[in-house]
């Protein structure tokens, strides 16, 4: 594979632990039923082994989850009723954070724990203000969401010094930091890498291993950079016959994305696929394609799975796939982590992924409404993992 940017050595594929799994959704970039599916190849001629393998992987990811695997060991939550958890997302009203808030409130409420929220407003000042309010409120624990420790280290350390446990969700721990019952991290790589593999597989499957790809790699944080590196590495591993062009983008330079996309396509007319790392960049990417005059010639795959993006899988014939994590499930994993910390336990390093790819072949099975998005039904039956978690917590 030829590249215009240095790509890391291939990383072994992360596969789901579920039968038939970001924030980012991987939504750090914003700060910044059913059955299998395959993708119809745009290529002609005999199928390649790369295309065949990618179609099989995509079909697996396109299924809703089945049986929920073991999510941890049971523990006693009886003494936690009446406690309060302070929740500080990077931005309360955007992306999947409203879904997280609703489901986190529900999950913690099952054991009598109340949730108080504060909007980080997408900047260090707003986040620090929320964390100072938390100290004054003296909650049992603080949960931050998609806020890298390096962004507000002093503010987080103030919370820790006040004696309040802190769970940093959606962010990797700084090098040398160990998980504990008072300070722990919910590394997003386990969930995000599944999505990067999925959107790469969609392109390889659709092109039958003959794609020329423009990858818009997001540089907003260490986590998004790792995810971008994963996407490039997986494409290189899964499709050695493909050609990859990597361009870096960031939320702070979103206005430049359309011209960057247009320029890349005009410079290299062979590009037939664009992968915006997250659907946050989908609109800007589409504008760039239109400016280049190639909006009808280029296919797109992305991750995130917001309602607007998933709806476009049905209405936009050039959007071949959107891969997303299950926000309600992520909220329940966060609840499990913080409850374990309140019970004096170190939370798990990771949870199984409940990601799913939405393609032309399964989009017709979905109820594309806000209510379905909030419930998490697109990914499988929510009651299955809810029952599994409440069973661990000793409640029903």
CSV table of C-alpha atoms in Angstrom, one decimal:
chain,number,residue,atom,x,y,z
A,1,UNK,CA,0.0,0.0,0.0
A,2,UNK,CA,1.3,3.4,-0.9
A,3,UNK,CA,0.7,6.2,1.6
A,4,UNK,CA,1.2,9.9,1.8
A,5,UNK,CA,1.5,9.7,5.6
A,6,UNK,CA,3.5,7.3,7.8
A,7,UNK,CA,1.3,4.6,9.1
A,8,UNK,CA,2.1,2.4,12.1
A,9,UNK,CA,2.8,-1.3,12.0
A,10,UNK,CA,-0.4,-3.4,11.7
A,11,UNK,CA,-2.2,-3.9,15.0
A,12,UNK,CA,-3.9,-7.3,15.5
A,13,UNK,CA,-7.6,-7.0,14.8
A,14,UNK,CA,-9.9,-6.4,17.8
A,15,UNK,CA,-12.9,-8.6,17.4
A,16,UNK,CA,-16.1,-8.6,19.4
A,17,UNK,CA,-16.6,-11.0,22.3
A,18,UNK,CA,-20.3,-11.2,21.5
A,19,UNK,CA,-22.2,-13.6,19.3
A,20,UNK,CA,-23.3,-11.9,16.2
A,21,UNK,CA,-19.9,-5.1,19.3
A,22,UNK,CA,-17.4,5.2,20.0
A,23,UNK,CA,-17.4,8.3,21.7
A,24,UNK,CA,-17.5,8.5,20.5
A,25,UNK,CA,-19.9,6.9,20.2
A,26,UNK,CA,-16.6,8.1,20.2
A,27,UNK,CA,-17.5,11.6,20.5
A,28,UNK,CA,-14.2,12.9,21.6
A,29,UNK,CA,-14.1,14.3,18.1
A,30,UNK,CA,-17.0,16.4,18.9
A,31,UNK,CA,-14.9,18.4,21.1
A,32,UNK,CA,-13.1,17.8,19.3
A,33,UNK,CA,-34.1,-7.0,14.1
A,34,UNK,CA,-32.0,-8.1,12.5
A,35,UNK,CA,-29.7,-10.7,11.0
A,36,UNK,CA,-26.5,-10.6,9.1
A,37,UNK,CA,-25.5,-8.3,6.3
A,38,UNK,CA,-23.1,-8.0,3.4
A,39,UNK,CA,-22.1,-5.1,1.2
A,40,UNK,CA,-22.6,-5.1,-2.5
A,41,UNK,CA,-19.2,-4.7,-4.1
A,42,UNK,CA,-18.7,-1.8,-6.5
A,43,UNK,CA,-15.9,-3.8,-8.1
A,44,UNK,CA,-16.2,-6.2,-11.0
A,45,UNK,CA,-14.5,-9.5,-11.8
A,46,UNK,CA,-13.6,-12.4,-9.6
A,47,UNK,CA,-13.7,-11.8,-5.8
A,48,UNK,CA,-10.4,-11.3,-4.1
A,49,UNK,CA,-9.5,-13.0,-0.8
A,50,UNK,CA,-9.2,-9.6,0.8
A,51,UNK,CA,-12.8,-8.6,-0.3
A,52,UNK,CA,-14.2,-12.0,0.8
A,53,UNK,CA,-12.6,-11.6,4.3
A,54,UNK,CA,-13.8,-8.1,4.7
A,55,UNK,CA,-17.3,-9.0,3.7
A,56,UNK,CA,-17.3,-11.8,6.3
A,57,UNK,CA,-16.0,-9.4,9.0
A,58,UNK,CA,-18.5,-6.7,8.1
A,59,UNK,CA,-21.4,-9.2,8.1
A,60,UNK,CA,-20.4,-10.2,11.7
A,61,UNK,CA,-20.3,-6.6,12.8
A,62,UNK,CA,-23.6,-5.8,11.1
A,63,UNK,CA,-25.5,-8.3,13.3
A,64,UNK,CA,-27.2,-7.1,16.6
A,65,UNK,CA,-25.6,-8.6,19.7
A,66,UNK,CA,-27.0,-11.9,20.9
A,67,UNK,CA,-26.2,-13.4,24.3
A,68,UNK,CA,-24.5,-11.0,26.7
A,69,UNK,CA,-21.1,-12.4,27.9
A,70,UNK,CA,-19.8,-12.2,31.4
A,71,UNK,CA,-19.6,-8.5,32.4
A,72,UNK,CA,-17.8,-9.0,35.7
A,73,UNK,CA,-18.2,-10.5,39.2
A,74,UNK,CA,-21.1,-9.8,41.5
A,75,UNK,CA,-20.7,-7.3,44.4
A,76,UNK,CA,-22.7,-5.8,47.2
A,77,UNK,CA,-24.4,-2.4,46.4
A,78,UNK,CA,-26.8,-2.4,49.4
A,79,UNK,CA,-24.8,0.3,51.3
A,80,UNK,CA,-24.7,2.7,48.3
A,81,UNK,CA,-28.3,3.8,48.3
A,82,UNK,CA,-28.7,7.5,48.9
A,83,UNK,CA,-25.3,8.4,47.6
A,84,UNK,CA,-24.7,11.0,44.8
A,85,UNK,CA,-22.5,10.8,41.7
A,86,UNK,CA,-21.4,14.0,40.0
A,87,UNK,CA,-21.3,13.6,36.1
A,88,UNK,CA,-19.2,16.0,34.1
A,89,UNK,CA,-19.2,15.3,30.3
A,90,UNK,CA,-17.0,17.3,28.0
A,91,UNK,CA,-20.2,18.9,26.5
A,92,UNK,CA,-23.5,17.9,28.0
A,93,UNK,CA,-25.9,18.8,25.1
A,94,UNK,CA,-24.1,17.5,22.1
A,95,UNK,CA,-23.4,14.1,20.4
A,96,UNK,CA,-24.3,11.1,22.5
A,97,UNK,CA,-24.0,12.7,25.9
A,98,UNK,CA,-27.7,13.4,26.4
A,99,UNK,CA,-28.2,9.6,25.8
A,100,UNK,CA,-25.4,8.8,28.3
A,101,UNK,CA,-27.0,11.1,30.9
A,102,UNK,CA,-30.4,9.5,30.6
A,103,UNK,CA,-29.1,6.0,30.7
A,104,UNK,CA,-26.6,6.6,33.5
A,105,UNK,CA,-29.3,8.2,35.6
A,106,UNK,CA,-31.5,5.1,35.0
A,107,UNK,CA,-28.6,2.6,35.8
A,108,UNK,CA,-27.5,4.3,39.0
A,109,UNK,CA,-31.1,4.7,40.1
A,110,UNK,CA,-31.5,0.9,40.1
A,111,UNK,CA,-29.4,0.8,43.3
A,112,UNK,CA,-30.7,4.1,44.7
A,113,UNK,CA,-27.7,6.3,43.6
A,114,UNK,CA,-28.6,9.8,42.4
A,115,UNK,CA,-26.8,11.5,39.5
A,116,UNK,CA,-26.1,15.2,39.3
A,117,UNK,CA,-24.8,16.6,36.0
A,118,UNK,CA,-22.7,19.7,35.1
A,119,UNK,CA,-21.9,20.8,31.5
A,120,UNK,CA,-18.2,21.0,30.8
A,121,UNK,CA,-19.0,23.3,27.8
A,122,UNK,CA,-16.2,21.8,25.7
A,123,UNK,CA,-13.4,23.8,27.3
A,124,UNK,CA,-11.0,23.6,30.2
A,125,UNK,CA,-12.6,26.6,32.0
A,126,UNK,CA,-16.1,25.1,32.0
A,127,UNK,CA,-14.8,21.7,33.0
A,128,UNK,CA,-12.7,23.1,35.9
A,129,UNK,CA,-15.7,25.0,37.1
A,130,UNK,CA,-17.8,21.9,37.2
A,131,UNK,CA,-15.1,20.0,39.1
A,132,UNK,CA,-14.8,22.7,41.7
A,133,UNK,CA,-18.6,22.6,42.1
A,134,UNK,CA,-18.3,18.9,42.6
A,135,UNK,CA,-15.8,19.4,45.4
A,136,UNK,CA,-18.2,21.9,47.1
A,137,UNK,CA,-21.1,19.4,46.8
A,138,UNK,CA,-19.1,16.6,48.3
A,139,UNK,CA,-20.5,13.7,46.2
A,140,UNK,CA,-19.6,10.1,46.7
A,141,UNK,CA,-17.8,10.1,43.4
A,142,UNK,CA,-17.1,12.1,40.2
A,143,UNK,CA,-17.4,10.8,36.7
A,144,UNK,CA,-15.9,12.8,33.8
A,145,UNK,CA,-16.6,11.8,30.2
A,146,UNK,CA,-14.3,12.1,27.2
A,147,UNK,CA,-12.1,14.6,29.1
A,148,UNK,CA,-8.4,13.7,28.8
A,149,UNK,CA,-6.6,14.0,32.2
A,150,UNK,CA,-4.0,16.1,30.4
A,151,UNK,CA,-6.7,18.7,29.6
A,152,UNK,CA,-7.5,19.6,33.2
A,153,UNK,CA,-4.9,17.8,35.4
A,154,UNK,CA,-4.9,20.4,38.2
A,155,UNK,CA,-8.7,20.4,38.5
A,156,UNK,CA,-8.9,16.6,38.6
A,157,UNK,CA,-6.1,16.5,41.2
A,158,UNK,CA,-8.1,18.9,43.3
A,159,UNK,CA,-11.0,16.5,43.3
A,160,UNK,CA,-8.8,13.6,44.3
A,161,UNK,CA,-7.1,15.6,47.1
A,162,UNK,CA,-10.6,16.4,48.5
A,163,UNK,CA,-11.0,12.6,49.0
A,164,UNK,CA,-13.6,12.1,46.3
A,165,UNK,CA,-13.0,9.1,43.9
A,166,UNK,CA,-12.7,10.0,40.2
A,167,UNK,CA,-13.6,7.8,37.3
A,168,UNK,CA,-12.3,9.3,34.0
A,169,UNK,CA,-14.6,7.7,31.3
A,170,UNK,CA,-13.7,7.7,27.6
A,171,UNK,CA,-10.0,8.6,28.2
A,172,UNK,CA,-6.8,6.6,28.5
A,173,UNK,CA,-4.7,6.8,31.7
A,174,UNK,CA,-1.5,8.7,31.5
A,175,UNK,CA,1.6,6.5,31.3
A,176,UNK,CA,2.4,4.9,34.6
A,177,UNK,CA,-1.0,5.5,36.2
A,178,UNK,CA,-2.6,2.4,37.7
A,179,UNK,CA,-6.3,1.7,38.1
A,180,UNK,CA,-7.5,1.9,41.7
A,181,UNK,CA,-10.7,2.1,43.6
A,182,UNK,CA,-10.3,5.9,43.9
A,183,UNK,CA,-8.8,6.9,40.5
A,184,UNK,CA,-9.6,4.9,37.4
A,185,UNK,CA,-10.0,5.4,33.6
A,186,UNK,CA,-12.3,4.0,31.0
A,187,UNK,CA,-10.0,3.6,28.0
A,188,UNK,CA,-12.0,4.1,24.8
A,189,UNK,CA,-9.6,2.1,22.6
A,190,UNK,CA,-11.4,-1.2,23.2
A,191,UNK,CA,-14.6,0.3,21.8
A,192,UNK,CA,-13.2,2.6,19.2
A,193,UNK,CA,-10.8,0.2,17.5
A,194,UNK,CA,-13.8,-2.1,16.6
A,195,UNK,CA,-15.3,0.9,14.7
A,196,UNK,CA,-12.1,1.7,12.9
A,197,UNK,CA,-11.8,-1.9,11.7
A,198,UNK,CA,-15.5,-1.9,10.7
A,199,UNK,CA,-15.4,1.1,8.5
A,200,UNK,CA,-12.2,-0.1,6.9
A,201,UNK,CA,-13.8,-3.5,6.2
A,202,UNK,CA,-16.8,-1.7,4.6
A,203,UNK,CA,-14.5,0.0,2.1
A,204,UNK,CA,-12.5,-3.2,1.4
A,205,UNK,CA,-15.7,-5.2,1.0
A,206,UNK,CA,-17.3,-2.7,-1.3
A,207,UNK,CA,-14.2,-2.3,-3.5
A,208,UNK,CA,-13.3,-6.0,-3.3
A,209,UNK,CA,-9.8,-5.0,-2.1
A,210,UNK,CA,-9.1,-2.5,-4.8
A,211,UNK,CA,-9.8,0.8,-3.2
A,212,UNK,CA,-8.1,4.1,-3.4
A,213,UNK,CA,-8.9,5.7,0.0
A,214,UNK,CA,-8.8,9.2,1.6
A,215,UNK,CA,-8.7,8.8,5.4
A,216,UNK,CA,-9.5,11.9,7.4
A,217,UNK,CA,-7.6,11.2,10.6
A,218,UNK,CA,-8.6,13.2,13.7
A,219,UNK,CA,-5.9,14.8,15.8
A,220,UNK,CA,-8.0,16.3,18.6
A,221,UNK,CA,-6.6,14.1,21.3
A,222,UNK,CA,-4.3,11.2,22.0
A,223,UNK,CA,-7.3,8.8,21.8
A,224,UNK,CA,-8.5,10.0,18.4
A,225,UNK,CA,-5.0,9.9,17.1
A,226,UNK,CA,-4.7,6.3,18.2
A,227,UNK,CA,-8.0,5.5,16.6
A,228,UNK,CA,-6.8,7.1,13.4
A,229,UNK,CA,-3.6,5.1,13.4
A,230,UNK,CA,-5.7,2.0,14.0
A,231,UNK,CA,-7.8,2.8,11.0
A,232,UNK,CA,-4.8,3.2,8.7
A,233,UNK,CA,-3.1,0.1,10.1
A,234,UNK,CA,-6.1,-2.0,9.7
A,235,UNK,CA,-6.6,-0.9,6.0
A,236,UNK,CA,-2.9,-1.7,5.4
A,237,UNK,CA,-3.3,-5.1,6.9
A,238,UNK,CA,-6.7,-6.0,5.4
A,239,UNK,CA,-6.1,-4.6,2.0
A,240,UNK,CA,-2.4,-4.6,0.8
A,241,UNK,CA,-3.6,-3.9,-2.7
A,242,UNK,CA,-5.4,-0.7,-1.7
A,243,UNK,CA,-4.0,2.8,-1.9
A,244,UNK,CA,-4.3,5.1,1.1
A,245,UNK,CA,-4.0,8.9,1.4
A,246,UNK,CA,-4.1,10.2,5.0
A,247,UNK,CA,-5.0,13.8,5.8
A,248,UNK,CA,-5.2,15.1,9.4
A,249,UNK,CA,-8.2,17.1,10.6
A,250,UNK,CA,-9.4,18.6,13.8
A,251,UNK,CA,-12.5,20.2,15.3
A,252,UNK,CA,-10.7,23.5,15.6
A,253,UNK,CA,-10.1,23.5,11.9
A,254,UNK,CA,-13.4,22.1,10.8
A,255,UNK,CA,-14.0,24.9,8.4
A,256,UNK,CA,-10.9,23.7,6.4
A,257,UNK,CA,-12.2,20.2,5.9
A,258,UNK,CA,-14.3,20.9,2.8
A,259,UNK,CA,-11.4,22.5,0.9
A,260,UNK,CA,-9.0,19.8,2.2
A,261,UNK,CA,-11.3,17.0,0.8
A,262,UNK,CA,-11.9,18.9,-2.5
A,263,UNK,CA,-8.1,19.5,-3.0
A,264,UNK,CA,-7.2,15.9,-2.3
A,265,UNK,CA,-9.7,14.6,-4.8
A,266,UNK,CA,-8.7,17.1,-7.5
A,267,UNK,CA,-5.0,16.3,-6.9
A,268,UNK,CA,-5.6,12.5,-7.0
A,269,UNK,CA,-8.7,11.7,-9.2
A,270,UNK,CA,-8.2,8.0,-8.5
A,271,UNK,CA,-9.6,8.3,-4.9
A,272,UNK,CA,-12.9,6.5,-4.9
A,273,UNK,CA,-13.6,6.3,-1.1
A,274,UNK,CA,-13.4,8.8,1.8
A,275,UNK,CA,-13.4,7.7,5.4
A,276,UNK,CA,-14.1,10.6,7.8
A,277,UNK,CA,-13.0,9.0,11.1
A,278,UNK,CA,-16.2,10.2,12.9
A,279,UNK,CA,-19.5,11.3,11.6
A,280,UNK,CA,-18.9,14.7,13.2
A,281,UNK,CA,-17.0,15.3,9.9
A,282,UNK,CA,-19.6,13.9,7.6
A,283,UNK,CA,-21.3,17.1,6.6
A,284,UNK,CA,-18.0,18.9,5.9
A,285,UNK,CA,-16.8,15.9,3.9
A,286,UNK,CA,-19.9,16.0,1.8
A,287,UNK,CA,-19.5,19.7,1.1
A,288,UNK,CA,-15.9,19.0,0.0
A,289,UNK,CA,-17.1,16.2,-2.4
A,290,UNK,CA,-19.6,18.6,-3.9
A,291,UNK,CA,-17.0,21.3,-4.4
A,292,UNK,CA,-14.8,18.8,-6.2
A,293,UNK,CA,-17.5,17.8,-8.5
A,294,UNK,CA,-17.1,14.2,-7.5
A,295,UNK,CA,-20.0,13.8,-5.0
A,296,UNK,CA,-21.6,11.1,-7.2
A,297,UNK,CA,-18.3,9.2,-7.8
A,298,UNK,CA,-17.0,8.8,-4.2
A,299,UNK,CA,-18.3,6.4,-1.5
A,300,UNK,CA,-18.1,7.1,2.2
A,301,UNK,CA,-17.8,5.1,5.4
A,302,UNK,CA,-17.7,6.6,8.9
A,303,UNK,CA,-18.2,5.9,12.6
A,304,UNK,CA,-20.4,7.4,15.2
A,305,UNK,CA,-24.0,6.2,14.5
A,306,UNK,CA,-25.9,9.3,15.6
A,307,UNK,CA,-29.5,9.3,14.3
A,308,UNK,CA,-28.7,11.8,11.5
A,309,UNK,CA,-25.8,9.7,10.2
A,310,UNK,CA,-27.7,6.4,10.4
A,311,UNK,CA,-30.7,7.9,8.6
A,312,UNK,CA,-28.3,8.9,5.8
A,313,UNK,CA,-27.3,5.2,5.3
A,314,UNK,CA,-30.9,4.9,4.0
A,315,UNK,CA,-31.2,8.1,2.1
A,316,UNK,CA,-27.7,8.7,0.7
A,317,UNK,CA,-26.6,6.1,-1.8
A,318,UNK,CA,-23.0,7.1,-1.5
A,319,UNK,CA,-22.8,6.4,2.3
A,320,UNK,CA,-22.1,2.7,2.4
A,321,UNK,CA,-21.7,2.2,6.1
A,322,UNK,CA,-21.8,3.8,9.6
A,323,UNK,CA,-20.3,1.9,12.5
A,324,UNK,CA,-21.2,2.9,16.0
A,325,UNK,CA,-21.0,1.9,19.7
A,326,UNK,CA,-24.1,1.6,21.8
A,327,UNK,CA,-24.4,4.7,23.9
A,328,UNK,CA,-26.9,3.3,26.4
A,329,UNK,CA,-24.7,0.3,27.0
A,330,UNK,CA,-21.7,2.6,27.5
A,331,UNK,CA,-23.6,4.4,30.2
A,332,UNK,CA,-24.3,1.1,32.0
A,333,UNK,CA,-20.6,0.2,31.9
A,334,UNK,CA,-19.8,3.6,33.4
A,335,UNK,CA,-22.4,2.9,36.1
A,336,UNK,CA,-20.9,-0.5,36.8
A,337,UNK,CA,-17.4,1.1,37.1
A,338,UNK,CA,-18.3,3.9,39.5
A,339,UNK,CA,-20.5,1.6,41.6
A,340,UNK,CA,-17.5,-0.8,42.0
A,341,UNK,CA,-15.3,2.1,43.0
A,342,UNK,CA,-17.9,3.2,45.6
A,343,UNK,CA,-17.9,-0.4,46.9
A,344,UNK,CA,-14.1,-0.3,47.3
A,345,UNK,CA,-13.2,-2.2,44.1
A,346,UNK,CA,-11.0,-1.4,41.2
A,347,UNK,CA,-13.2,-1.3,38.0
A,348,UNK,CA,-12.5,-3.6,35.0
A,349,UNK,CA,-9.9,-2.4,32.5
A,350,UNK,CA,-12.4,-2.9,29.7
A,351,UNK,CA,-15.9,-4.2,28.9
A,352,UNK,CA,-17.0,-6.2,25.8
A,353,UNK,CA,-17.9,-4.1,22.8
A,354,UNK,CA,-21.6,-3.8,21.7
A,355,UNK,CA,-20.8,-2.1,18.4
A,356,UNK,CA,-22.7,-2.6,15.2
A,357,UNK,CA,-22.2,-1.6,11.5
A,358,UNK,CA,-25.2,-0.1,9.7
A,359,UNK,CA,-25.3,-0.8,6.0
A,360,UNK,CA,-27.6,-0.8,3.0
A,361,UNK,CA,-28.5,-4.4,3.8
A,362,UNK,CA,-29.7,-4.0,7.4
A,363,UNK,CA,-30.8,-0.4,7.6
A,364,UNK,CA,-34.4,-1.4,6.6
A,365,UNK,CA,-34.7,-3.3,9.8
A,366,UNK,CA,-34.2,-0.3,12.0
A,367,UNK,CA,-36.7,2.1,13.5
A,368,UNK,CA,-35.0,5.4,12.7
A,369,UNK,CA,-36.5,7.5,15.4
A,370,UNK,CA,-35.1,9.5,18.3
A,371,UNK,CA,-36.9,7.1,20.7
A,372,UNK,CA,-35.1,4.0,19.2
A,373,UNK,CA,-31.8,5.9,19.3
A,374,UNK,CA,-32.2,6.7,23.0
A,375,UNK,CA,-33.2,3.1,23.8
A,376,UNK,CA,-30.3,1.5,22.1
A,377,UNK,CA,-32.6,-1.0,20.3
A,378,UNK,CA,-30.6,-0.6,17.1
A,379,UNK,CA,-27.8,-2.7,18.6
A,380,UNK,CA,-29.9,-5.5,20.2
A,381,UNK,CA,-32.3,-6.0,23.1
A,382,UNK,CA,-31.3,-3.4,25.9
A,383,UNK,CA,-33.0,-5.5,28.6
A,384,UNK,CA,-30.3,-8.2,28.1
A,385,UNK,CA,-27.3,-6.2,29.3
A,386,UNK,CA,-29.4,-4.3,31.9
A,387,UNK,CA,-30.5,-7.6,33.4
A,388,UNK,CA,-26.9,-8.8,33.4
A,389,UNK,CA,-25.6,-5.7,35.2
A,390,UNK,CA,-28.4,-5.5,37.8
A,391,UNK,CA,-27.8,-9.2,38.5
A,392,UNK,CA,-24.2,-8.3,39.4
A,393,UNK,CA,-25.4,-5.5,41.6
A,394,UNK,CA,-27.9,-7.7,43.5
A,395,UNK,CA,-31.0,-5.8,42.3
A,396,UNK,CA,-33.7,-6.4,39.7
